[in-house]
Short mmCIF file of C-alpha atoms and ligand atoms in Angstrom, two decimals:
data_model
loop_
_atom_site.label_atom_id
_atom_site.label_comp_id
_atom_site.label_asym_id
_atom_site.label_seq_id
_atom_site.Cartn_x
_atom_site.Cartn_y
_atom_site.Cartn_z
CA MET B 1 -0.06 0.03 0.12
CA GLN B 2 2.09 2.81 -1.18
CA TRP B 3 -0.32 5.54 -0.26
CA TRP B 4 2.24 8.45 -0.71
CA ARG B 5 2.60 7.80 -4.56
CA ASP B 6 -0.28 10.20 -5.34
CA ALA B 7 -0.74 11.71 -1.90
CA VAL B 8 -1.47 15.31 -1.06
CA VAL B 9 0.72 15.93 2.12
CA TYR B 10 -0.24 19.11 4.09
CA GLN B 11 2.75 20.71 5.99
CA VAL B 12 1.68 21.96 9.40
CA TYR B 13 4.14 24.51 10.72
CA VAL B 14 3.04 23.55 14.14
CA ARG B 15 4.02 26.92 15.78
CA SER B 16 1.68 28.75 13.48
CA PHE B 17 -1.28 26.60 13.04
CA THR B 18 -3.60 26.69 16.27
CA ASP B 19 -2.72 27.49 19.77
CA SER B 20 -4.78 25.59 22.34
CA ASP B 21 -3.43 27.14 25.58
CA GLY B 22 -3.28 30.88 24.96
CA ASP B 23 0.54 31.28 24.89
CA GLY B 24 0.44 32.73 21.31
CA ILE B 25 2.25 29.69 20.05
CA GLY B 26 0.63 26.80 18.02
CA ASP B 27 0.67 23.29 19.46
CA LEU B 28 -0.15 19.64 19.07
CA THR B 29 -3.59 19.90 20.72
CA GLY B 30 -4.27 23.03 18.45
CA VAL B 31 -3.41 20.81 15.40
CA ARG B 32 -5.79 18.20 16.84
CA ALA B 33 -8.69 20.57 17.11
CA ARG B 34 -8.40 21.36 13.46
CA LEU B 35 -8.27 17.73 12.04
CA GLY B 36 -12.01 18.32 10.99
CA TYR B 37 -10.93 21.13 8.90
CA LEU B 38 -8.10 19.28 7.33
CA GLU B 39 -10.40 16.30 6.53
CA LEU B 40 -12.84 18.69 4.84
CA LEU B 41 -9.91 20.22 2.89
CA GLY B 42 -9.32 16.84 1.57
CA VAL B 43 -5.67 16.14 2.06
CA ASP B 44 -4.35 12.77 2.67
CA ALA B 45 -1.46 13.25 5.30
CA LEU B 46 0.26 15.67 7.38
CA TRP B 47 3.84 16.61 7.80
CA LEU B 48 4.47 18.03 11.25
CA THR B 49 7.48 20.43 11.52
CA PRO B 50 9.62 19.63 14.64
CA PHE B 51 7.92 19.75 17.89
CA TYR B 52 10.76 18.26 20.00
CA THR B 53 12.52 19.77 22.96
CA SER B 54 14.33 22.75 21.66
CA PRO B 55 15.79 25.99 22.70
CA MET B 56 14.03 27.33 19.20
CA ALA B 57 17.16 28.94 17.85
CA ASP B 58 15.84 27.81 14.58
CA HIS B 59 12.25 27.26 15.74
CA GLY B 60 12.72 23.48 16.44
CA TYR B 61 15.22 22.62 13.79
CA ASP B 62 17.73 22.70 16.63
CA VAL B 63 16.65 19.55 18.57
CA ALA B 64 17.85 19.06 22.16
CA ASP B 65 15.86 15.97 22.80
CA PRO B 66 14.53 14.10 19.77
CA ARG B 67 12.33 11.78 21.68
CA ALA B 68 10.43 14.33 23.74
CA VAL B 69 7.98 17.01 22.94
CA ASP B 70 8.83 20.56 23.96
CA PRO B 71 6.44 21.87 26.50
CA VAL B 72 5.61 24.86 24.22
CA PHE B 73 4.08 22.32 21.86
CA GLY B 74 2.48 19.92 24.33
CA ASP B 75 3.56 16.57 25.64
CA LEU B 76 3.68 12.93 24.48
CA GLU B 77 0.06 12.33 25.52
CA ALA B 78 -0.90 15.25 23.16
CA PHE B 79 1.12 13.72 20.36
CA ASP B 80 -0.49 10.24 20.78
CA ALA B 81 -3.97 11.77 20.94
CA LEU B 82 -3.18 13.69 17.73
CA VAL B 83 -1.99 10.66 15.89
CA THR B 84 -4.91 8.49 17.05
CA ASP B 85 -7.51 11.21 15.97
CA ALA B 86 -5.59 11.99 12.68
CA HIS B 87 -6.08 8.29 11.85
CA ALA B 88 -9.65 8.36 12.75
CA HIS B 89 -10.07 11.20 10.28
CA GLY B 90 -8.31 9.21 7.61
CA LEU B 91 -5.13 11.21 7.64
CA LYS B 92 -1.62 9.82 7.84
CA VAL B 93 0.80 11.45 10.11
CA THR B 94 4.57 12.07 8.99
CA ILE B 95 7.09 14.04 11.00
CA ASP B 96 10.29 15.81 10.61
CA LEU B 97 13.56 13.94 11.43
CA VAL B 98 16.76 16.07 11.95
CA GLY B 99 19.92 13.95 11.56
CA ASN B 100 22.43 16.57 10.23
CA HIS B 101 22.76 18.39 13.53
CA THR B 102 21.44 18.77 17.03
CA SER B 103 20.83 21.73 19.24
CA ALA B 104 23.85 23.10 21.07
CA ASP B 105 21.72 22.46 24.16
CA HIS B 106 21.48 18.65 23.40
CA GLU B 107 23.11 16.74 26.33
CA TRP B 108 25.75 15.29 23.94
CA PHE B 109 26.88 18.85 22.93
CA ARG B 110 26.80 20.20 26.49
CA ALA B 111 29.00 17.25 27.36
CA ALA B 112 31.20 18.05 24.37
CA ARG B 113 31.70 21.60 25.33
CA ASP B 114 32.68 20.65 29.00
CA SER B 115 35.23 18.05 27.59
CA ALA B 116 38.75 18.44 26.41
CA PRO B 117 39.77 18.46 22.71
CA GLY B 118 40.24 14.82 21.56
CA SER B 119 37.71 13.54 24.10
CA PRO B 120 35.00 10.84 22.98
CA GLU B 121 32.35 13.50 24.00
CA ARG B 122 33.75 15.70 21.16
CA ALA B 123 33.92 12.84 18.73
CA ARG B 124 30.18 12.82 18.33
CA TYR B 125 30.46 16.26 16.62
CA HIS B 126 33.13 17.71 14.10
CA PHE B 127 35.79 19.56 16.42
CA ARG B 128 39.05 20.46 14.90
CA PRO B 129 41.97 22.85 15.80
CA GLY B 130 41.92 26.11 13.82
CA ARG B 131 44.20 26.80 10.88
CA ASP B 132 46.40 30.01 10.89
CA ASP B 133 44.41 31.51 13.62
CA GLY B 134 41.14 30.95 11.60
CA PRO B 135 38.69 28.13 11.06
CA PRO B 136 39.73 24.61 10.13
CA ASN B 137 38.57 25.10 6.52
CA ASN B 138 36.73 27.48 4.15
CA TRP B 139 33.34 26.16 4.53
CA GLN B 140 30.41 28.62 4.82
CA SER B 141 27.40 28.11 6.74
CA VAL B 142 24.00 27.87 4.76
CA PHE B 143 22.77 30.73 6.90
CA GLY B 144 25.71 32.99 6.12
CA GLY B 145 29.32 33.37 7.57
CA PRO B 146 31.89 30.76 8.48
CA ALA B 147 30.55 27.28 9.29
CA TRP B 148 32.83 27.08 12.39
CA THR B 149 32.76 28.48 15.90
CA ALA B 150 35.73 28.66 18.03
CA MET B 151 35.93 27.27 21.52
CA PRO B 152 37.97 28.86 24.14
CA ASP B 153 40.41 25.93 24.18
CA GLY B 154 41.48 26.39 20.59
CA ASP B 155 38.94 23.78 19.00
CA TRP B 156 36.37 24.81 16.54
CA TYR B 157 33.21 23.08 15.79
CA LEU B 158 31.24 22.72 12.54
CA HIS B 159 27.72 23.98 11.89
CA LEU B 160 26.42 24.08 8.55
CA PHE B 161 23.44 26.07 9.81
CA SER B 162 23.42 28.37 12.80
CA PRO B 163 26.09 28.09 15.65
CA GLU B 164 23.32 26.69 17.78
CA GLN B 165 23.09 23.67 15.36
CA PRO B 166 26.50 21.76 15.62
CA ASP B 167 26.71 19.04 12.90
CA LEU B 168 26.86 15.57 13.98
CA ASN B 169 29.75 13.19 13.13
CA TRP B 170 28.17 10.35 11.07
CA THR B 171 31.44 8.36 11.25
CA ASN B 172 30.47 7.74 14.98
CA PRO B 173 28.47 4.65 15.67
CA GLU B 174 26.55 6.36 18.61
CA VAL B 175 25.26 8.86 16.05
CA TRP B 176 23.75 5.96 14.12
CA ALA B 177 22.47 4.19 17.09
CA ASP B 178 20.76 7.20 18.30
CA LEU B 179 18.93 8.15 15.23
CA GLU B 180 17.73 4.46 14.87
CA LYS B 181 16.46 4.78 18.42
CA THR B 182 14.58 7.93 17.58
CA VAL B 183 13.11 6.36 14.58
CA ARG B 184 11.96 3.26 16.38
CA PHE B 185 10.49 5.56 19.25
CA TRP B 186 8.23 7.46 16.83
CA LEU B 187 7.25 4.49 14.60
CA ASP B 188 6.15 2.70 17.78
CA ARG B 189 3.84 5.76 18.50
CA GLY B 190 2.14 5.06 15.16
CA VAL B 191 3.66 7.61 12.67
CA ASP B 192 3.13 6.72 9.11
CA GLY B 193 6.60 8.34 7.91
CA PHE B 194 9.24 10.90 8.08
CA ARG B 195 10.47 13.96 6.38
CA ILE B 196 14.37 13.90 6.52
CA ASP B 197 15.80 17.37 7.06
CA VAL B 198 18.74 18.10 4.87
CA ALA B 199 18.73 14.61 3.50
CA HIS B 200 21.56 15.39 1.36
CA GLY B 201 23.60 16.36 4.47
CA MET B 202 24.74 14.13 7.34
CA SER B 203 27.99 12.40 6.14
CA LYS B 204 31.06 14.52 5.55
CA PRO B 205 34.12 13.81 3.30
CA ASP B 206 37.21 12.48 5.10
CA GLY B 207 39.35 15.44 6.23
CA LEU B 208 36.81 18.03 5.54
CA PRO B 209 38.67 19.46 2.46
CA ASP B 210 38.28 23.14 1.59
CA ALA B 211 35.58 23.98 -0.85
CA VAL B 212 37.05 24.67 -4.24
CA PRO B 213 35.19 27.04 -6.75
CA GLY B 214 33.68 25.08 -9.71
CA GLU B 215 34.03 21.66 -7.91
CA PRO B 216 31.25 19.74 -6.18
CA ASP B 217 30.28 21.11 -2.81
CA PRO B 218 32.09 19.20 -0.24
CA ARG B 219 29.53 20.07 2.47
CA PHE B 220 26.64 18.05 1.08
CA ASP B 221 25.87 15.02 -1.11
CA HIS B 222 28.66 12.93 0.16
CA GLU B 223 28.62 9.31 -0.79
CA GLY B 224 28.34 8.15 2.94
CA VAL B 225 24.84 9.52 3.22
CA HIS B 226 23.41 6.76 1.15
CA ASP B 227 24.25 4.47 3.97
CA VAL B 228 22.18 6.64 6.38
CA HIS B 229 19.15 6.36 3.93
CA ARG B 230 19.61 2.66 3.78
CA MET B 231 19.30 2.35 7.49
CA LEU B 232 16.31 4.49 7.69
CA ARG B 233 14.57 2.86 4.88
CA ALA B 234 15.07 -0.59 6.44
CA LEU B 235 13.70 0.55 9.71
CA VAL B 236 10.61 2.10 7.85
CA ASP B 237 9.98 -0.87 5.84
CA HIS B 238 9.61 -3.17 8.60
CA THR B 239 6.08 -2.21 8.76
CA ALA B 240 4.17 -2.03 5.44
CA GLY B 241 2.66 1.51 4.63
CA ARG B 242 5.31 3.66 6.15
CA MET B 243 7.44 6.12 4.03
CA VAL B 244 10.36 8.15 4.04
CA ALA B 245 10.68 11.51 2.10
CA GLY B 246 13.73 13.48 2.07
CA GLN B 247 14.61 17.12 1.51
CA LEU B 248 17.16 17.16 -1.42
CA CYS B 249 19.24 20.09 -2.59
CA VAL B 250 21.47 18.25 -5.12
CA PRO B 251 21.96 18.56 -8.89
CA ASP B 252 19.36 16.81 -11.08
CA GLU B 253 21.69 14.12 -12.12
CA ARG B 254 22.38 13.16 -8.58
CA PHE B 255 18.84 13.06 -7.55
CA ALA B 256 17.98 9.48 -8.45
CA ARG B 257 20.77 8.13 -6.42
CA TYR B 258 18.72 8.99 -3.36
CA LEU B 259 15.64 7.10 -4.74
CA ARG B 260 17.32 3.59 -5.15
CA PRO B 261 15.06 0.72 -4.01
CA ASP B 262 16.61 0.77 -0.61
CA GLU B 263 16.73 4.44 0.10
CA LEU B 264 13.97 7.19 0.10
CA HIS B 265 10.56 6.71 -1.23
CA VAL B 266 10.06 10.26 -2.13
CA GLY B 267 12.62 13.12 -2.90
CA LEU B 268 11.55 16.65 -2.11
CA THR B 269 12.83 19.41 -4.26
CA HIS B 270 12.81 23.14 -4.50
CA ARG B 271 12.35 23.16 -8.19
CA LEU B 272 9.10 25.11 -8.27
CA LEU B 273 10.15 27.34 -5.55
CA ASP B 274 12.61 29.10 -7.72
CA VAL B 275 10.69 29.28 -10.94
CA PRO B 276 8.74 32.54 -12.30
CA PHE B 277 5.33 32.35 -13.38
CA SER B 278 6.12 31.59 -17.05
CA ALA B 279 4.50 28.70 -18.94
CA GLU B 280 7.95 27.89 -20.41
CA ALA B 281 9.83 27.98 -17.15
CA VAL B 282 7.09 26.19 -15.29
CA ARG B 283 7.02 23.46 -17.95
CA ALA B 284 10.83 23.15 -17.94
CA ALA B 285 10.72 22.63 -14.37
CA ILE B 286 8.08 19.96 -14.43
CA GLU B 287 9.96 18.07 -17.24
CA ASP B 288 13.05 18.24 -15.16
CA ALA B 289 11.28 16.82 -12.22
CA PHE B 290 10.07 13.85 -14.28
CA ALA B 291 13.47 13.47 -15.68
CA ALA B 292 15.17 13.31 -12.27
CA VAL B 293 13.01 10.34 -11.09
CA ALA B 294 13.12 8.59 -14.39
CA GLY B 295 14.24 4.94 -13.93
CA THR B 296 13.54 4.99 -10.21
CA ARG B 297 10.45 3.57 -8.43
CA SER B 298 9.63 6.97 -6.89
CA PRO B 299 6.95 9.31 -7.91
CA PRO B 300 7.99 12.99 -8.67
CA SER B 301 7.02 15.39 -5.84
CA TRP B 302 5.68 18.89 -6.16
CA THR B 303 5.91 21.91 -3.79
CA LEU B 304 4.87 25.36 -4.35
CA SER B 305 5.74 26.79 -0.88
CA ASN B 306 7.13 25.91 2.59
CA HIS B 307 8.34 27.48 5.85
CA ASP B 308 11.56 28.55 4.21
CA VAL B 309 10.49 30.66 1.12
CA PRO B 310 8.24 33.47 0.39
CA ARG B 311 4.78 32.53 -0.20
CA PRO B 312 3.77 32.04 -3.88
CA VAL B 313 1.26 34.91 -3.90
CA THR B 314 4.13 37.32 -3.17
CA ARG B 315 6.58 35.48 -5.33
CA TYR B 316 4.27 35.72 -8.32
CA GLY B 317 3.91 39.54 -7.98
CA GLY B 318 1.58 40.08 -4.90
CA GLY B 319 -1.83 41.61 -4.96
CA PRO B 320 -4.73 40.11 -7.06
CA VAL B 321 -2.47 39.20 -9.83
CA GLY B 322 -0.10 37.18 -7.49
CA LEU B 323 -3.24 35.48 -5.99
CA ALA B 324 -4.72 34.49 -9.37
CA ARG B 325 -1.22 33.10 -10.44
CA ALA B 326 -0.89 31.22 -7.25
CA ARG B 327 -4.40 29.70 -7.66
CA ALA B 328 -3.52 28.78 -11.25
CA MET B 329 -0.23 27.06 -10.09
CA ALA B 330 -2.36 25.03 -7.57
CA LEU B 331 -4.30 23.60 -10.31
CA VAL B 332 -1.17 22.77 -12.26
CA LEU B 333 0.34 21.14 -9.24
CA LEU B 334 -2.64 19.10 -8.18
CA GLY B 335 -3.17 18.12 -11.85
CA LEU B 336 0.10 16.20 -11.90
CA PRO B 337 0.96 12.75 -11.08
CA GLY B 338 3.03 12.12 -7.94
CA THR B 339 3.24 13.30 -4.35
CA VAL B 340 2.05 16.99 -3.73
CA TYR B 341 3.16 18.93 -0.65
CA LEU B 342 1.01 21.79 0.40
CA TYR B 343 2.12 24.31 3.00
CA ASN B 344 -0.33 25.57 5.67
CA GLY B 345 -1.99 28.79 4.43
CA GLU B 346 -1.30 28.12 0.81
CA GLU B 347 -4.97 26.99 0.49
CA LEU B 348 -6.11 30.50 1.81
CA GLY B 349 -4.02 32.47 -0.65
CA LEU B 350 -1.88 34.01 2.18
CA PRO B 351 0.80 36.37 1.01
CA ASP B 352 4.15 36.74 2.85
CA VAL B 353 4.11 39.53 5.47
CA ASP B 354 6.50 42.23 5.53
CA LEU B 355 7.24 42.20 9.22
CA PRO B 356 9.18 44.86 10.91
CA ALA B 357 12.75 43.87 11.94
CA GLU B 358 11.94 44.06 15.73
CA VAL B 359 9.43 41.28 15.66
CA ARG B 360 11.28 38.88 13.36
CA GLN B 361 12.78 35.82 15.03
CA ASP B 362 14.27 33.67 12.25
CA PRO B 363 18.04 33.31 12.52
CA THR B 364 18.22 34.15 8.80
CA GLY B 365 15.97 37.20 9.26
CA HIS B 366 14.06 36.28 6.07
CA ARG B 367 11.73 33.45 6.76
CA ASP B 368 9.21 34.98 9.45
CA GLY B 369 7.02 36.49 6.37
CA CYS B 370 5.80 33.06 5.54
CA ARG B 371 5.38 31.72 9.16
CA VAL B 372 2.70 34.15 10.19
CA PRO B 373 -0.05 32.19 11.99
CA ILE B 374 -3.25 31.25 10.31
CA PRO B 375 -6.17 33.53 10.43
CA TRP B 376 -9.21 31.10 11.28
CA GLU B 377 -11.93 33.44 12.44
CA GLY B 378 -12.80 36.64 14.12
CA GLY B 379 -10.19 39.52 14.20
CA PRO B 380 -7.15 40.84 15.68
CA PRO B 381 -5.02 40.00 17.54
CA GLY B 382 -5.76 36.33 17.69
CA PHE B 383 -8.04 35.61 14.59
CA GLY B 384 -8.93 32.16 16.16
CA PHE B 385 -5.33 31.17 16.11
CA THR B 386 -4.84 31.99 19.76
CA THR B 387 -6.68 33.78 22.65
CA GLY B 388 -3.48 35.51 23.47
CA GLU B 389 -0.96 37.40 21.49
CA PRO B 390 0.27 35.59 18.29
CA TRP B 391 4.07 34.83 18.33
CA LEU B 392 4.06 36.91 15.02
CA PRO B 393 1.48 39.64 14.40
CA ILE B 394 -1.35 38.62 12.15
CA PRO B 395 -2.00 41.62 9.74
CA ASP B 396 -5.50 43.28 10.13
CA GLU B 397 -6.02 42.80 6.40
CA TRP B 398 -6.17 39.25 6.90
CA ALA B 399 -9.74 39.78 8.03
CA ASP B 400 -10.48 39.21 4.34
CA ARG B 401 -8.71 35.83 4.27
CA LEU B 402 -10.35 34.17 7.17
CA VAL B 403 -10.95 30.27 6.93
CA ALA B 404 -14.47 30.73 8.26
CA ASP B 405 -15.44 33.08 5.49
CA GLN B 406 -13.65 31.19 2.78
CA LEU B 407 -15.39 28.02 3.81
CA GLU B 408 -18.68 29.73 2.87
CA ASP B 409 -17.51 31.48 -0.18
CA THR B 410 -17.67 29.22 -3.34
CA THR B 411 -15.32 31.46 -5.28
CA SER B 412 -12.71 31.64 -2.47
CA THR B 413 -9.12 30.19 -2.79
CA LEU B 414 -10.00 27.58 -0.24
CA SER B 415 -12.98 26.46 -2.17
CA VAL B 416 -10.78 26.01 -5.36
CA TYR B 417 -8.46 23.81 -3.41
CA ARG B 418 -11.18 21.83 -1.88
CA ARG B 419 -12.80 21.20 -5.21
CA ALA B 420 -9.46 20.41 -6.73
CA LEU B 421 -8.63 17.86 -4.02
CA GLU B 422 -12.04 16.29 -4.32
CA LEU B 423 -11.74 15.83 -7.90
CA ARG B 424 -8.13 14.60 -7.71
CA SER B 425 -9.27 11.77 -5.35
CA SER B 426 -12.62 11.04 -7.05
CA HIS B 427 -12.39 11.77 -10.73
CA PRO B 428 -11.37 8.80 -13.01
CA GLY B 429 -9.16 11.24 -15.05
CA PHE B 430 -6.51 11.22 -12.37
CA THR B 431 -4.70 8.27 -13.44
CA GLY B 432 -1.37 7.45 -14.96
CA ASP B 433 2.21 8.16 -13.93
CA GLU B 434 3.05 10.46 -16.83
CA VAL B 435 1.84 13.56 -18.73
CA GLU B 436 1.74 14.43 -22.46
CA TRP B 437 2.24 17.93 -23.57
CA PHE B 438 0.31 19.31 -26.54
CA GLY B 439 0.19 22.37 -28.61
CA ALA B 440 -0.90 25.65 -26.77
CA PRO B 441 -0.84 29.33 -27.59
CA GLU B 442 2.29 31.45 -26.78
CA GLY B 443 2.82 31.79 -23.16
CA CYS B 444 0.50 28.99 -22.23
CA PHE B 445 0.82 25.05 -21.85
CA ALA B 446 -1.47 22.15 -21.76
CA PHE B 447 -0.81 18.63 -20.62
CA ARG B 448 -2.94 15.45 -20.49
CA ARG B 449 -2.49 12.76 -17.94
CA ALA B 450 -1.30 10.00 -20.08
CA GLY B 451 -3.79 7.39 -20.78
CA SER B 452 -6.75 9.49 -19.54
CA THR B 453 -8.85 12.37 -20.74
CA LEU B 454 -7.91 14.82 -17.99
CA VAL B 455 -6.25 17.98 -19.32
CA CYS B 456 -4.75 20.97 -17.47
CA ALA B 457 -4.23 24.19 -19.35
CA LEU B 458 -2.32 27.15 -17.90
CA ASN B 459 -2.60 30.71 -19.27
CA ALA B 460 0.54 32.62 -18.29
CA SER B 461 0.22 35.11 -21.21
CA ALA B 462 -1.46 38.52 -21.15
CA GLU B 463 -4.29 37.70 -23.35
CA PRO B 464 -7.37 35.56 -22.76
CA VAL B 465 -7.17 32.19 -24.85
CA PRO B 466 -9.43 29.48 -26.05
CA LEU B 467 -9.58 26.42 -23.84
CA PRO B 468 -8.66 22.97 -25.29
CA PRO B 469 -11.65 20.63 -26.14
CA GLY B 470 -13.38 19.09 -23.31
CA ASP B 471 -15.89 19.77 -20.45
CA VAL B 472 -14.46 22.15 -17.74
CA LEU B 473 -14.20 20.52 -14.45
CA LEU B 474 -12.64 23.44 -12.61
CA THR B 475 -10.95 26.90 -13.30
CA SER B 476 -8.73 28.83 -10.98
CA SER B 477 -10.45 32.11 -11.98
CA PRO B 478 -13.77 32.60 -13.80
CA LEU B 479 -13.80 32.22 -17.56
CA HIS B 480 -14.29 35.41 -19.67
CA GLY B 481 -16.85 34.65 -22.59
CA GLY B 482 -15.59 31.17 -22.72
CA LEU B 483 -11.93 32.13 -22.70
CA LEU B 484 -9.34 31.21 -20.14
CA PRO B 485 -8.11 34.70 -18.76
CA PRO B 486 -4.46 35.49 -18.26
CA ASP B 487 -3.06 34.16 -14.94
CA ALA B 488 -5.46 31.22 -14.81
CA ALA B 489 -5.58 27.56 -15.23
CA ALA B 490 -8.38 25.02 -16.05
CA TRP B 491 -9.07 21.35 -15.85
CA LEU B 492 -11.04 19.72 -18.49
CA ALA B 493 -12.00 16.24 -19.26
C1 NOJ Z 1 15.87 22.82 6.43
C2 NOJ Z 1 14.62 23.29 7.13
O1 NOJ Z 1 13.50 23.30 6.18
C3 NOJ Z 1 14.97 24.73 7.66
O2 NOJ Z 1 13.89 25.33 8.12
C4 NOJ Z 1 16.06 24.63 8.64
O3 NOJ Z 1 16.51 25.95 8.94
C5 NOJ Z 1 17.24 23.90 8.01
N1 NOJ Z 1 16.78 22.57 7.26
C6 NOJ Z 1 18.20 23.55 9.26
O4 NOJ Z 1 17.71 22.42 9.98
#
């Protein structure tokens, strides 16, 4: 039962979804209270972002105890209740697994800090003496600046993200054993799968050589990481119906290596996150995604947004045009075969929020705008997200994007998503693993699901265009005199 092959997985950024206890931060009991909404929306599975014990330097991606729930998000009882209820609502539950690094507050790192250079405590991380009064090599952190922080005793430690996220040493057997323990712990609690954070990370090349311009990035995509995926896959495959998806930032030609039969079930890509609203560019990205999984047993995967990038409405130009384009792209994505990942709030057409510097909390300074809590109902400050003060302010204008109102309005973005998800799971046209492209006016494209009559047409040009033949099942914006307007998509059969 490979449920993920054509599943729609809904990413819950737990901190911003629903707060059940009035502290202004979303929590697991809050997610549980919204399962009815998620069932109504029509998604198949959830991906919960990290809810583990954490000092929150990177809002949970700095894990201090991977087998415990941070009190801000609840406790294990709340987690178990969420899983039980999600299953009763017909929803699978997948969770984040952070294996590349821990928090600097993890007991291992605290022990390493308090131990001497060369000690076994330090051997769980990458500690090295400096070079010429500087860091041990020239690696940069993904968040900016050197990937090394100095200790008072002359050692430096490696962190490919923030200094509060020291990288684990994957040549150390204790590191393997601990991740295995974590995976078993959550499988035993009934989760249906994992999303591996930085799945192209973890293993590092021997000797940690300098990065050389024009050569492959030594920080990532090192051969040894495939053994980690084999270990994870074997654990997950122990029980039928469980899956492992990995966040992969690797060149296309390296992608399929992660999808060998004993590695990841699904590779998640950034492909469509970087592509402008252009028929040519979107089509090329889609074709590349199919090519990247060709010859593997994995479906392609599709993502328009997540908690790390500006929301599509904003990326595509903002305002009504950005919204129309984001809705059109939703039909493109949901019309494709494969696994679709939606990010909470995408179904409401939320834009990014330009937050003042003093309220931003993200270590990169750039990602708070897509993490503003969900406006469920009512008005400021809590909008049904919290009875307290939301951890990031919800803009007053979001009074016109409320879930409660969009549920009632048949023309809302939420209604387009609901109808699309309903058709995707019930209409016989959504079959086959491939698409066929056919002729379309300049600035447009149209594809058919191979072996079926279902057609998806996108108009990214400036003029209304005639629709391909067929009965219209759904459009992202109303048709104009039978024509597909600019910035719109349609499904026909
Ligand atoms: C990728 C996650 O999506 C991002 O939010 C996080 O900051 C980094 N990995 C580090 O864990």
